[in-house]
Amino acid sequence: MLIREFTDADWPQVWSIVREVVVAADTFVYDPGLTEESARAMWVEAPPGVTVVALDGDRVLGTAKIGPNKPGPGAHVATASFMVSAAARGRGVGRAMVEYALDWARRQGYAAMQFNAVAESNTWAVELYRRLGFTVIGTVPEAFALPDGKRVGLHIMHRFL
Amino acid sequence: MLIREFTDADWPQVWSIVREVVVAADTFVYDPGLTEESARAMWVEAPPGVTVVALDGDRVLGTAKIGPNKPGPGAHVATASFMVSAAARGRGVGRAMVEYALDWARRQGYAAMQFNAVAESNTWAVELYRRLGFTVIGTVPEAFALPDGKRVGLHIMHRFL
Protein backbone atom coordinates (compact mmCIF):
# COMPACT_ATOMS: atom_id res chain seq x y z
CA MET A 1 0.00 0.00 0.00
CA LEU A 2 1.29 3.43 -0.97
CA ILE A 3 0.16 6.68 0.67
CA ARG A 4 0.86 9.83 -1.33
CA GLU A 5 -0.52 13.34 -1.85
CA PHE A 6 -3.79 13.68 -3.74
CA THR A 7 -3.69 14.70 -7.41
CA ASP A 8 -6.62 15.84 -9.57
CA ALA A 9 -6.75 12.48 -11.35
CA ASP A 10 -7.63 10.80 -8.02
CA TRP A 11 -10.84 12.78 -7.56
CA PRO A 12 -13.34 10.35 -9.19
CA GLN A 13 -12.23 7.53 -6.87
CA VAL A 14 -11.98 9.82 -3.84
CA TRP A 15 -15.46 11.22 -4.50
CA SER A 16 -16.80 7.68 -4.69
CA ILE A 17 -15.45 7.02 -1.16
CA VAL A 18 -16.53 10.40 0.26
CA ARG A 19 -20.05 9.97 -1.18
CA GLU A 20 -20.34 6.47 0.23
CA VAL A 21 -19.27 7.60 3.72
CA VAL A 22 -21.35 10.79 3.72
CA VAL A 23 -24.53 9.12 2.43
CA ALA A 24 -24.21 6.40 5.09
CA ALA A 25 -24.33 9.30 7.60
CA ASP A 26 -23.26 7.08 10.46
CA THR A 27 -19.75 8.38 11.16
CA PHE A 28 -19.21 11.96 9.92
CA VAL A 29 -20.97 15.23 10.74
CA TYR A 30 -21.23 16.14 7.07
CA ASP A 31 -24.37 17.00 5.13
CA PRO A 32 -25.56 13.73 3.49
CA GLY A 33 -26.86 15.85 0.58
CA LEU A 34 -23.36 17.22 -0.13
CA THR A 35 -22.84 17.98 -3.83
CA GLU A 36 -19.71 16.79 -5.65
CA GLU A 37 -18.50 20.39 -5.91
CA SER A 38 -18.96 21.07 -2.18
CA ALA A 39 -17.41 17.73 -1.32
CA ARG A 40 -14.32 18.56 -3.36
CA ALA A 41 -13.99 22.02 -1.77
CA MET A 42 -14.40 20.44 1.67
CA TRP A 43 -12.15 17.38 1.25
CA VAL A 44 -9.29 18.67 -0.93
CA GLU A 45 -7.20 20.82 1.41
CA ALA A 46 -5.33 23.93 0.33
CA PRO A 47 -1.92 24.59 1.94
CA PRO A 48 -0.97 24.51 4.76
CA GLY A 49 -3.19 21.41 4.84
CA VAL A 50 -2.82 18.33 2.67
CA THR A 51 -5.08 15.61 1.26
CA VAL A 52 -3.68 12.14 0.64
CA VAL A 53 -4.76 8.83 -0.86
CA ALA A 54 -3.90 5.26 0.13
CA LEU A 55 -3.38 3.16 -3.00
CA ASP A 56 -3.20 -0.47 -4.04
CA GLY A 57 -1.79 -0.05 -7.55
CA ASP A 58 -4.17 2.42 -9.20
CA ARG A 59 -7.02 1.71 -6.82
CA VAL A 60 -7.78 4.25 -4.08
CA LEU A 61 -8.47 2.34 -0.86
CA GLY A 62 -8.83 5.35 1.40
CA THR A 63 -8.24 9.05 1.73
CA ALA A 64 -7.32 11.48 4.47
CA LYS A 65 -7.03 15.21 4.98
CA ILE A 66 -4.74 16.86 7.49
CA GLY A 67 -4.20 20.49 8.44
CA PRO A 68 -4.53 23.08 11.20
CA ASN A 69 -7.53 22.49 13.46
CA LYS A 70 -8.17 26.23 13.79
CA PRO A 71 -6.50 29.33 12.35
CA GLY A 72 -4.60 31.99 14.27
CA PRO A 73 -4.01 31.22 17.95
CA GLY A 74 -5.11 27.58 17.41
CA ALA A 75 -2.99 26.83 14.35
CA HIS A 76 -0.32 24.85 16.21
CA VAL A 77 -2.80 21.98 16.72
CA ALA A 78 -3.49 19.73 13.74
CA THR A 79 -6.65 17.85 12.88
CA ALA A 80 -7.29 15.08 10.38
CA SER A 81 -10.16 13.10 8.84
CA PHE A 82 -9.97 9.61 7.39
CA MET A 83 -12.23 7.62 5.07
CA VAL A 84 -11.73 4.04 3.92
CA SER A 85 -13.66 2.46 1.04
CA ALA A 86 -16.16 -0.13 2.33
CA ALA A 87 -14.51 -2.71 0.06
CA ALA A 88 -11.08 -2.12 1.62
CA ARG A 89 -11.87 -2.27 5.34
CA GLY A 90 -10.05 -4.63 7.68
CA ARG A 91 -6.77 -4.32 5.77
CA GLY A 92 -5.02 -1.76 7.93
CA VAL A 93 -5.70 1.14 5.57
CA GLY A 94 -7.09 3.35 8.34
CA ARG A 95 -4.23 2.65 10.68
CA ALA A 96 -1.64 3.34 7.97
CA MET A 97 -3.31 6.67 7.17
CA VAL A 98 -3.46 7.76 10.83
CA GLU A 99 0.23 6.91 11.22
CA TYR A 100 0.99 8.88 8.05
CA ALA A 101 -1.01 11.85 9.40
CA LEU A 102 0.80 11.81 12.76
CA ASP A 103 4.16 11.67 11.01
CA TRP A 104 3.20 14.46 8.58
CA ALA A 105 1.95 16.70 11.39
CA ARG A 106 5.10 16.07 13.43
CA ARG A 107 7.30 16.99 10.46
CA GLN A 108 5.27 20.17 9.90
CA GLY A 109 5.93 21.20 13.50
CA TYR A 110 2.44 20.83 14.97
CA ALA A 111 2.36 20.36 18.74
CA ALA A 112 -0.66 18.07 18.90
CA MET A 113 -3.46 16.46 16.89
CA GLN A 114 -7.14 16.81 17.76
CA PHE A 115 -10.26 15.12 16.43
CA ASN A 116 -13.33 17.26 17.05
CA ALA A 117 -16.22 14.89 16.51
CA VAL A 118 -15.71 11.12 16.71
CA ALA A 119 -19.08 9.37 17.04
CA GLU A 120 -18.86 7.09 20.07
CA SER A 121 -20.75 4.46 18.02
CA ASN A 122 -17.79 4.40 15.61
CA THR A 123 -15.97 2.01 17.93
CA TRP A 124 -13.56 0.94 15.21
CA ALA A 125 -12.22 4.49 14.89
CA VAL A 126 -12.29 5.20 18.64
CA GLU A 127 -10.27 2.07 19.39
CA LEU A 128 -7.79 2.72 16.58
CA TYR A 129 -7.18 6.26 17.82
CA ARG A 130 -6.74 5.04 21.40
CA ARG A 131 -4.20 2.46 20.28
CA LEU A 132 -2.32 5.23 18.49
CA GLY A 133 -2.07 7.34 21.64
CA PHE A 134 -5.16 9.54 21.56
CA THR A 135 -7.25 10.10 24.66
CA VAL A 136 -10.85 11.24 24.96
CA ILE A 137 -10.80 14.85 26.22
CA GLY A 138 -14.57 14.85 26.62
CA THR A 139 -17.78 13.61 25.05
CA VAL A 140 -20.57 15.91 23.91
CA PRO A 141 -23.72 14.02 24.89
CA GLU A 142 -26.33 13.11 22.26
CA ALA A 143 -24.57 15.27 19.67
CA PHE A 144 -24.64 12.78 16.77
CA ALA A 145 -27.94 11.55 15.27
CA LEU A 146 -27.58 8.04 13.83
CA PRO A 147 -29.66 7.14 10.75
CA ASP A 148 -32.25 5.44 13.00
CA GLY A 149 -32.69 8.67 14.98
CA LYS A 150 -30.84 7.47 18.08
CA ARG A 151 -28.45 10.11 19.42
CA VAL A 152 -24.98 9.18 20.60
CA GLY A 153 -22.09 11.20 21.98
CA LEU A 154 -19.30 12.85 20.02
CA HIS A 155 -15.82 12.38 21.44
CA ILE A 156 -13.15 15.06 21.28
CA MET A 157 -9.87 13.13 21.03
CA HIS A 158 -6.34 14.46 21.34
CA ARG A 159 -2.68 13.57 21.57
CA PHE A 160 0.52 15.54 21.77
CA LEU A 161 3.01 14.81 18.99
CA MET B 1 -30.50 47.82 24.80
CA LEU B 2 -32.11 46.24 21.74
CA ILE B 3 -30.98 42.97 20.16
CA ARG B 4 -32.14 42.43 16.59
CA GLU B 5 -31.07 40.68 13.40
CA PHE B 6 -28.09 42.09 11.51
CA THR B 7 -28.74 44.21 8.43
CA ASP B 8 -26.21 45.33 5.79
CA ALA B 9 -26.12 48.86 7.23
CA ASP B 10 -24.69 47.44 10.49
CA TRP B 11 -21.58 46.04 8.83
CA PRO B 12 -19.17 49.00 9.32
CA GLN B 13 -19.78 48.96 13.09
CA VAL B 14 -19.77 45.17 13.28
CA TRP B 15 -16.49 45.00 11.33
CA SER B 16 -14.98 47.49 13.75
CA ILE B 17 -15.81 45.13 16.66
CA VAL B 18 -14.76 41.96 14.82
CA ARG B 19 -11.45 43.54 13.78
CA GLU B 20 -10.75 44.74 17.32
CA VAL B 21 -11.42 41.28 18.80
CA VAL B 22 -9.56 39.36 16.09
CA VAL B 23 -6.49 41.61 16.13
CA ALA B 24 -6.29 41.30 19.93
CA ALA B 25 -6.01 37.53 19.29
CA ASP B 26 -6.56 36.72 22.95
CA THR B 27 -10.01 35.11 22.85
CA PHE B 28 -10.93 33.73 19.40
CA VAL B 29 -9.28 31.11 17.21
CA TYR B 30 -9.57 33.34 14.15
CA ASP B 31 -6.79 34.46 11.85
CA PRO B 32 -5.61 37.89 13.14
CA GLY B 33 -4.87 38.82 9.51
CA LEU B 34 -8.51 38.27 8.49
CA THR B 35 -9.55 40.58 5.64
CA GLU B 36 -12.80 42.52 5.81
CA GLU B 37 -14.26 40.33 3.05
CA SER B 38 -13.35 37.09 4.84
CA ALA B 39 -14.57 38.49 8.15
CA ARG B 40 -17.93 39.30 6.63
CA ALA B 41 -18.26 35.85 5.05
CA MET B 42 -17.31 34.27 8.38
CA TRP B 43 -19.39 36.43 10.72
CA VAL B 44 -22.60 37.09 8.75
CA GLU B 45 -24.50 33.80 8.88
CA ALA B 46 -26.67 32.49 6.07
CA PRO B 47 -29.88 30.63 7.06
CA PRO B 48 -30.43 28.47 9.00
CA GLY B 49 -28.05 30.54 11.13
CA VAL B 50 -28.49 34.15 12.15
CA THR B 51 -26.28 37.12 13.02
CA VAL B 52 -27.53 39.73 15.47
CA VAL B 53 -26.46 43.08 16.91
CA ALA B 54 -26.97 44.58 20.36
CA LEU B 55 -27.76 48.28 20.06
CA ASP B 56 -27.84 51.40 22.18
CA GLY B 57 -29.72 53.71 19.82
CA ASP B 58 -27.75 53.51 16.57
CA ARG B 59 -24.58 52.35 18.26
CA VAL B 60 -23.61 48.68 17.95
CA LEU B 61 -22.37 47.48 21.36
CA GLY B 62 -21.93 43.85 20.45
CA THR B 63 -22.68 41.18 17.90
CA ALA B 64 -23.38 37.47 17.91
CA LYS B 65 -23.83 34.67 15.42
CA ILE B 66 -25.85 31.54 16.07
CA GLY B 67 -26.50 28.44 13.97
CA PRO B 68 -25.98 24.69 13.70
CA ASN B 69 -22.66 23.54 15.18
CA LYS B 70 -22.22 20.91 12.45
CA PRO B 71 -24.25 19.93 9.38
CA GLY B 72 -26.06 16.64 8.84
CA PRO B 73 -26.08 14.28 11.83
CA GLY B 74 -24.85 17.09 14.12
CA ALA B 75 -27.32 19.79 13.03
CA HIS B 76 -29.59 19.49 16.08
CA VAL B 77 -26.88 21.08 18.25
CA ALA B 78 -26.45 24.86 17.99
CA THR B 79 -23.33 26.91 18.45
CA ALA B 80 -22.84 30.64 18.90
CA SER B 81 -20.10 33.27 19.07
CA PHE B 82 -20.25 36.61 20.84
CA MET B 83 -18.21 39.80 20.58
CA VAL B 84 -18.61 42.96 22.65
CA SER B 85 -17.00 46.28 21.77
CA ALA B 86 -14.20 47.13 24.24
CA ALA B 87 -15.97 50.43 25.00
CA ALA B 88 -19.19 48.62 25.98
CA ARG B 89 -17.89 45.94 28.35
CA GLY B 90 -19.26 45.56 31.86
CA ARG B 91 -22.77 46.62 30.87
CA GLY B 92 -24.39 43.19 30.50
CA VAL B 93 -24.18 43.17 26.71
CA GLY B 94 -22.59 39.73 26.59
CA ARG B 95 -25.08 38.23 29.00
CA ALA B 96 -28.03 39.68 27.08
CA MET B 97 -26.69 38.25 23.82
CA VAL B 98 -26.12 34.77 25.29
CA GLU B 99 -29.67 34.78 26.67
CA TYR B 100 -30.95 35.89 23.26
CA ALA B 101 -28.99 33.08 21.59
CA LEU B 102 -30.34 30.44 23.98
CA ASP B 103 -33.87 31.64 23.43
CA TRP B 104 -33.42 31.77 19.63
CA ALA B 105 -31.95 28.25 19.54
CA ARG B 106 -34.75 26.90 21.72
CA ARG B 107 -37.38 28.44 19.44
CA GLN B 108 -35.64 26.95 16.38
CA GLY B 109 -35.90 23.51 17.97
CA TYR B 110 -32.22 22.85 18.72
CA ALA B 111 -31.61 20.27 21.45
CA ALA B 112 -28.45 21.82 22.90
CA MET B 113 -25.85 24.54 22.48
CA GLN B 114 -22.12 23.90 22.28
CA PHE B 115 -19.09 26.19 22.32
CA ASN B 116 -16.11 24.53 20.66
CA ALA B 117 -13.18 26.65 21.75
CA VAL B 118 -13.42 28.89 24.82
CA ALA B 119 -9.94 29.97 25.91
CA GLU B 120 -9.60 29.12 29.61
CA SER B 121 -7.85 32.47 30.06
CA ASN B 122 -11.09 34.18 28.97
CA THR B 123 -12.44 33.83 32.50
CA TRP B 124 -15.11 36.45 31.93
CA ALA B 125 -16.72 34.32 29.20
CA VAL B 126 -16.18 31.01 31.01
CA GLU B 127 -17.88 32.33 34.16
CA LEU B 128 -20.76 33.89 32.21
CA TYR B 129 -21.40 30.62 30.36
CA ARG B 130 -21.29 28.66 33.61
CA ARG B 131 -23.81 31.00 35.22
CA LEU B 132 -26.07 30.48 32.21
CA GLY B 133 -26.04 26.70 32.62
CA PHE B 134 -23.11 25.56 30.50
CA THR B 135 -20.67 22.94 31.75
CA VAL B 136 -17.14 22.21 30.60
CA ILE B 137 -17.24 18.92 28.65
CA GLY B 138 -13.46 18.85 28.39
CA THR B 139 -10.41 21.05 27.94
CA VAL B 140 -7.95 20.61 25.09
CA PRO B 141 -4.59 21.28 26.73
CA GLU B 142 -2.30 24.03 25.40
CA ALA B 143 -4.52 24.51 22.35
CA PHE B 144 -4.68 28.33 22.41
CA ALA B 145 -1.55 30.47 21.95
CA LEU B 146 -1.86 33.79 23.76
CA PRO B 147 -0.16 36.84 22.22
CA ASP B 148 2.79 36.38 24.61
CA GLY B 149 3.29 32.82 23.35
CA LYS B 150 1.94 31.11 26.46
CA ARG B 151 -0.40 28.26 25.61
CA VAL B 152 -3.62 27.75 27.53
CA GLY B 153 -6.42 25.20 27.26
CA LEU B 154 -9.54 25.47 25.12
CA HIS B 155 -12.76 24.47 26.83
CA ILE B 156 -15.58 22.70 25.04
CA MET B 157 -18.75 23.94 26.80
CA HIS B 158 -22.29 22.62 26.45
CA ARG B 159 -25.81 22.81 27.77
CA PHE B 160 -29.07 21.18 26.80
CA LEU B 161 -31.87 23.60 25.92
Coordinates of C-alpha atoms in Angstrom, one line a residue:
Chain A
M1 CA 0.0 0.0 0.0
L2 CA 1.3 3.4 -1.0
I3 CA 0.2 6.7 0.7
R4 CA 0.9 9.8 -1.3
E5 CA -0.5 13.3 -1.9
F6 CA -3.8 13.7 -3.7
T7 CA -3.7 14.7 -7.4
D8 CA -6.6 15.8 -9.6
A9 CA -6.8 12.5 -11.3
D10 CA -7.6 10.8 -8.0
W11 CA -10.8 12.8 -7.6
P12 CA -13.3 10.3 -9.2
Q13 CA -12.2 7.5 -6.9
V14 CA -12.0 9.8 -3.8
W15 CA -15.5 11.2 -4.5
S16 CA -16.8 7.7 -4.7
I17 CA -15.5 7.0 -1.2
V18 CA -16.5 10.4 0.3
R19 CA -20.0 10.0 -1.2
E20 CA -20.3 6.5 0.2
V21 CA -19.3 7.6 3.7
V22 CA -21.4 10.8 3.7
V23 CA -24.5 9.1 2.4
A24 CA -24.2 6.4 5.1
A25 CA -24.3 9.3 7.6
D26 CA -23.3 7.1 10.5
T27 CA -19.8 8.4 11.2
F28 CA -19.2 12.0 9.9
V29 CA -21.0 15.2 10.7
Y30 CA -21.2 16.1 7.1
D31 CA -24.4 17.0 5.1
P32 CA -25.6 13.7 3.5
G33 CA -26.9 15.8 0.6
L34 CA -23.4 17.2 -0.1
T35 CA -22.8 18.0 -3.8
E36 CA -19.7 16.8 -5.6
E37 CA -18.5 20.4 -5.9
S38 CA -19.0 21.1 -2.2
A39 CA -17.4 17.7 -1.3
R40 CA -14.3 18.6 -3.4
A41 CA -14.0 22.0 -1.8
M42 CA -14.4 20.4 1.7
W43 CA -12.2 17.4 1.2
V44 CA -9.3 18.7 -0.9
E45 CA -7.2 20.8 1.4
A46 CA -5.3 23.9 0.3
P47 CA -1.9 24.6 1.9
P48 CA -1.0 24.5 4.8
G49 CA -3.2 21.4 4.8
V50 CA -2.8 18.3 2.7
T51 CA -5.1 15.6 1.3
V52 CA -3.7 12.1 0.6
V53 CA -4.8 8.8 -0.9
A54 CA -3.9 5.3 0.1
L55 CA -3.4 3.2 -3.0
D56 CA -3.2 -0.5 -4.0
G57 CA -1.8 0.0 -7.5
D58 CA -4.2 2.4 -9.2
R59 CA -7.0 1.7 -6.8
V60 CA -7.8 4.3 -4.1
L61 CA -8.5 2.3 -0.9
G62 CA -8.8 5.3 1.4
T63 CA -8.2 9.1 1.7
A64 CA -7.3 11.5 4.5
K65 CA -7.0 15.2 5.0
I66 CA -4.7 16.9 7.5
G67 CA -4.2 20.5 8.4
P68 CA -4.5 23.1 11.2
N69 CA -7.5 22.5 13.5
K70 CA -8.2 26.2 13.8
P71 CA -6.5 29.3 12.4
G72 CA -4.6 32.0 14.3
P73 CA -4.0 31.2 17.9
G74 CA -5.1 27.6 17.4
A75 CA -3.0 26.8 14.4
H76 CA -0.3 24.8 16.2
V77 CA -2.8 22.0 16.7
A78 CA -3.5 19.7 13.7
T79 CA -6.6 17.9 12.9
A80 CA -7.3 15.1 10.4
S81 CA -10.2 13.1 8.8
F82 CA -10.0 9.6 7.4
M83 CA -12.2 7.6 5.1
V84 CA -11.7 4.0 3.9
S85 CA -13.7 2.5 1.0
A86 CA -16.2 -0.1 2.3
A87 CA -14.5 -2.7 0.1
A88 CA -11.1 -2.1 1.6
R89 CA -11.9 -2.3 5.3
G90 CA -10.0 -4.6 7.7
R91 CA -6.8 -4.3 5.8
G92 CA -5.0 -1.8 7.9
V93 CA -5.7 1.1 5.6
G94 CA -7.1 3.3 8.3
R95 CA -4.2 2.6 10.7
A96 CA -1.6 3.3 8.0
M97 CA -3.3 6.7 7.2
V98 CA -3.5 7.8 10.8
E99 CA 0.2 6.9 11.2
Y100 CA 1.0 8.9 8.1
A101 CA -1.0 11.9 9.4
L102 CA 0.8 11.8 12.8
D103 CA 4.2 11.7 11.0
W104 CA 3.2 14.5 8.6
A105 CA 1.9 16.7 11.4
R106 CA 5.1 16.1 13.4
R107 CA 7.3 17.0 10.5
Q108 CA 5.3 20.2 9.9
G109 CA 5.9 21.2 13.5
Y110 CA 2.4 20.8 15.0
A111 CA 2.4 20.4 18.7
A112 CA -0.7 18.1 18.9
M113 CA -3.5 16.5 16.9
Q114 CA -7.1 16.8 17.8
F115 CA -10.3 15.1 16.4
N116 CA -13.3 17.3 17.0
A117 CA -16.2 14.9 16.5
V118 CA -15.7 11.1 16.7
A119 CA -19.1 9.4 17.0
E120 CA -18.9 7.1 20.1
S121 CA -20.8 4.5 18.0
N122 CA -17.8 4.4 15.6
T123 CA -16.0 2.0 17.9
W124 CA -13.6 0.9 15.2
A125 CA -12.2 4.5 14.9
V126 CA -12.3 5.2 18.6
E127 CA -10.3 2.1 19.4
L128 CA -7.8 2.7 16.6
Y129 CA -7.2 6.3 17.8
R130 CA -6.7 5.0 21.4
R131 CA -4.2 2.5 20.3
L132 CA -2.3 5.2 18.5
G133 CA -2.1 7.3 21.6
F134 CA -5.2 9.5 21.6
T135 CA -7.3 10.1 24.7
V136 CA -10.8 11.2 25.0
I137 CA -10.8 14.8 26.2
G138 CA -14.6 14.9 26.6
T139 CA -17.8 13.6 25.0
V140 CA -20.6 15.9 23.9
P141 CA -23.7 14.0 24.9
E142 CA -26.3 13.1 22.3
A143 CA -24.6 15.3 19.7
F144 CA -24.6 12.8 16.8
A145 CA -27.9 11.5 15.3
L146 CA -27.6 8.0 13.8
P147 CA -29.7 7.1 10.7
D148 CA -32.3 5.4 13.0
G149 CA -32.7 8.7 15.0
K150 CA -30.8 7.5 18.1
R151 CA -28.5 10.1 19.4
V152 CA -25.0 9.2 20.6
G153 CA -22.1 11.2 22.0
L154 CA -19.3 12.8 20.0
H155 CA -15.8 12.4 21.4
I156 CA -13.2 15.1 21.3
M157 CA -9.9 13.1 21.0
H158 CA -6.3 14.5 21.3
R159 CA -2.7 13.6 21.6
F160 CA 0.5 15.5 21.8
L161 CA 3.0 14.8 19.0
Chain B
M1 CA -30.5 47.8 24.8
L2 CA -32.1 46.2 21.7
I3 CA -31.0 43.0 20.2
R4 CA -32.1 42.4 16.6
E5 CA -31.1 40.7 13.4
F6 CA -28.1 42.1 11.5
T7 CA -28.7 44.2 8.4
D8 CA -26.2 45.3 5.8
A9 CA -26.1 48.9 7.2
D10 CA -24.7 47.4 10.5
W11 CA -21.6 46.0 8.8
P12 CA -19.2 49.0 9.3
Q13 CA -19.8 49.0 13.1
V14 CA -19.8 45.2 13.3
W15 CA -16.5 45.0 11.3
S16 CA -15.0 47.5 13.7
I17 CA -15.8 45.1 16.7
V18 CA -14.8 42.0 14.8
R19 CA -11.5 43.5 13.8
E20 CA -10.8 44.7 17.3
V21 CA -11.4 41.3 18.8
V22 CA -9.6 39.4 16.1
V23 CA -6.5 41.6 16.1
A24 CA -6.3 41.3 19.9
A25 CA -6.0 37.5 19.3
D26 CA -6.6 36.7 23.0
T27 CA -10.0 35.1 22.9
F28 CA -10.9 33.7 19.4
V29 CA -9.3 31.1 17.2
Y30 CA -9.6 33.3 14.2
D31 CA -6.8 34.5 11.9
P32 CA -5.6 37.9 13.1
G33 CA -4.9 38.8 9.5
L34 CA -8.5 38.3 8.5
T35 CA -9.6 40.6 5.6
E36 CA -12.8 42.5 5.8
E37 CA -14.3 40.3 3.1
S38 CA -13.3 37.1 4.8
A39 CA -14.6 38.5 8.1
R40 CA -17.9 39.3 6.6
A41 CA -18.3 35.9 5.1
M42 CA -17.3 34.3 8.4
W43 CA -19.4 36.4 10.7
V44 CA -22.6 37.1 8.8
E45 CA -24.5 33.8 8.9
A46 CA -26.7 32.5 6.1
P47 CA -29.9 30.6 7.1
P48 CA -30.4 28.5 9.0
G49 CA -28.0 30.5 11.1
V50 CA -28.5 34.2 12.1
T51 CA -26.3 37.1 13.0
V52 CA -27.5 39.7 15.5
V53 CA -26.5 43.1 16.9
A54 CA -27.0 44.6 20.4
L55 CA -27.8 48.3 20.1
D56 CA -27.8 51.4 22.2
G57 CA -29.7 53.7 19.8
D58 CA -27.8 53.5 16.6
R59 CA -24.6 52.4 18.3
V60 CA -23.6 48.7 17.9
L61 CA -22.4 47.5 21.4
G62 CA -21.9 43.9 20.4
T63 CA -22.7 41.2 17.9
A64 CA -23.4 37.5 17.9
K65 CA -23.8 34.7 15.4
I66 CA -25.9 31.5 16.1
G67 CA -26.5 28.4 14.0
P68 CA -26.0 24.7 13.7
N69 CA -22.7 23.5 15.2
K70 CA -22.2 20.9 12.4
P71 CA -24.2 19.9 9.4
G72 CA -26.1 16.6 8.8
P73 CA -26.1 14.3 11.8
G74 CA -24.9 17.1 14.1
A75 CA -27.3 19.8 13.0
H76 CA -29.6 19.5 16.1
V77 CA -26.9 21.1 18.3
A78 CA -26.5 24.9 18.0
T79 CA -23.3 26.9 18.5
A80 CA -22.8 30.6 18.9
S81 CA -20.1 33.3 19.1
F82 CA -20.2 36.6 20.8
M83 CA -18.2 39.8 20.6
V84 CA -18.6 43.0 22.6
S85 CA -17.0 46.3 21.8
A86 CA -14.2 47.1 24.2
A87 CA -16.0 50.4 25.0
A88 CA -19.2 48.6 26.0
R89 CA -17.9 45.9 28.3
G90 CA -19.3 45.6 31.9
R91 CA -22.8 46.6 30.9
G92 CA -24.4 43.2 30.5
V93 CA -24.2 43.2 26.7
G94 CA -22.6 39.7 26.6
R95 CA -25.1 38.2 29.0
A96 CA -28.0 39.7 27.1
M97 CA -26.7 38.3 23.8
V98 CA -26.1 34.8 25.3
E99 CA -29.7 34.8 26.7
Y100 CA -31.0 35.9 23.3
A101 CA -29.0 33.1 21.6
L102 CA -30.3 30.4 24.0
D103 CA -33.9 31.6 23.4
W104 CA -33.4 31.8 19.6
A105 CA -31.9 28.2 19.5
R106 CA -34.7 26.9 21.7
R107 CA -37.4 28.4 19.4
Q108 CA -35.6 27.0 16.4
G109 CA -35.9 23.5 18.0
Y110 CA -32.2 22.9 18.7
A111 CA -31.6 20.3 21.5
A112 CA -28.5 21.8 22.9
M113 CA -25.8 24.5 22.5
Q114 CA -22.1 23.9 22.3
F115 CA -19.1 26.2 22.3
N116 CA -16.1 24.5 20.7
A117 CA -13.2 26.6 21.7
V118 CA -13.4 28.9 24.8
A119 CA -9.9 30.0 25.9
E120 CA -9.6 29.1 29.6
S121 CA -7.8 32.5 30.1
N122 CA -11.1 34.2 29.0
T123 CA -12.4 33.8 32.5
W124 CA -15.1 36.5 31.9
A125 CA -16.7 34.3 29.2
V126 CA -16.2 31.0 31.0
E127 CA -17.9 32.3 34.2
L128 CA -20.8 33.9 32.2
Y129 CA -21.4 30.6 30.4
R130 CA -21.3 28.7 33.6
R131 CA -23.8 31.0 35.2
L132 CA -26.1 30.5 32.2
G133 CA -26.0 26.7 32.6
F134 CA -23.1 25.6 30.5
T135 CA -20.7 22.9 31.8
V136 CA -17.1 22.2 30.6
I137 CA -17.2 18.9 28.6
G138 CA -13.5 18.9 28.4
T139 CA -10.4 21.1 27.9
V140 CA -7.9 20.6 25.1
P141 CA -4.6 21.3 26.7
E142 CA -2.3 24.0 25.4
A143 CA -4.5 24.5 22.4
F144 CA -4.7 28.3 22.4
A145 CA -1.6 30.5 21.9
L146 CA -1.9 33.8 23.8
P147 CA -0.2 36.8 22.2
D148 CA 2.8 36.4 24.6
G149 CA 3.3 32.8 23.3
K150 CA 1.9 31.1 26.5
R151 CA -0.4 28.3 25.6
V152 CA -3.6 27.7 27.5
G153 CA -6.4 25.2 27.3
L154 CA -9.5 25.5 25.1
H155 CA -12.8 24.5 26.8
I156 CA -15.6 22.7 25.0
M157 CA -18.8 23.9 26.8
H158 CA -22.3 22.6 26.4
R159 CA -25.8 22.8 27.8
F160 CA -29.1 21.2 26.8
L161 CA -31.9 23.6 25.9

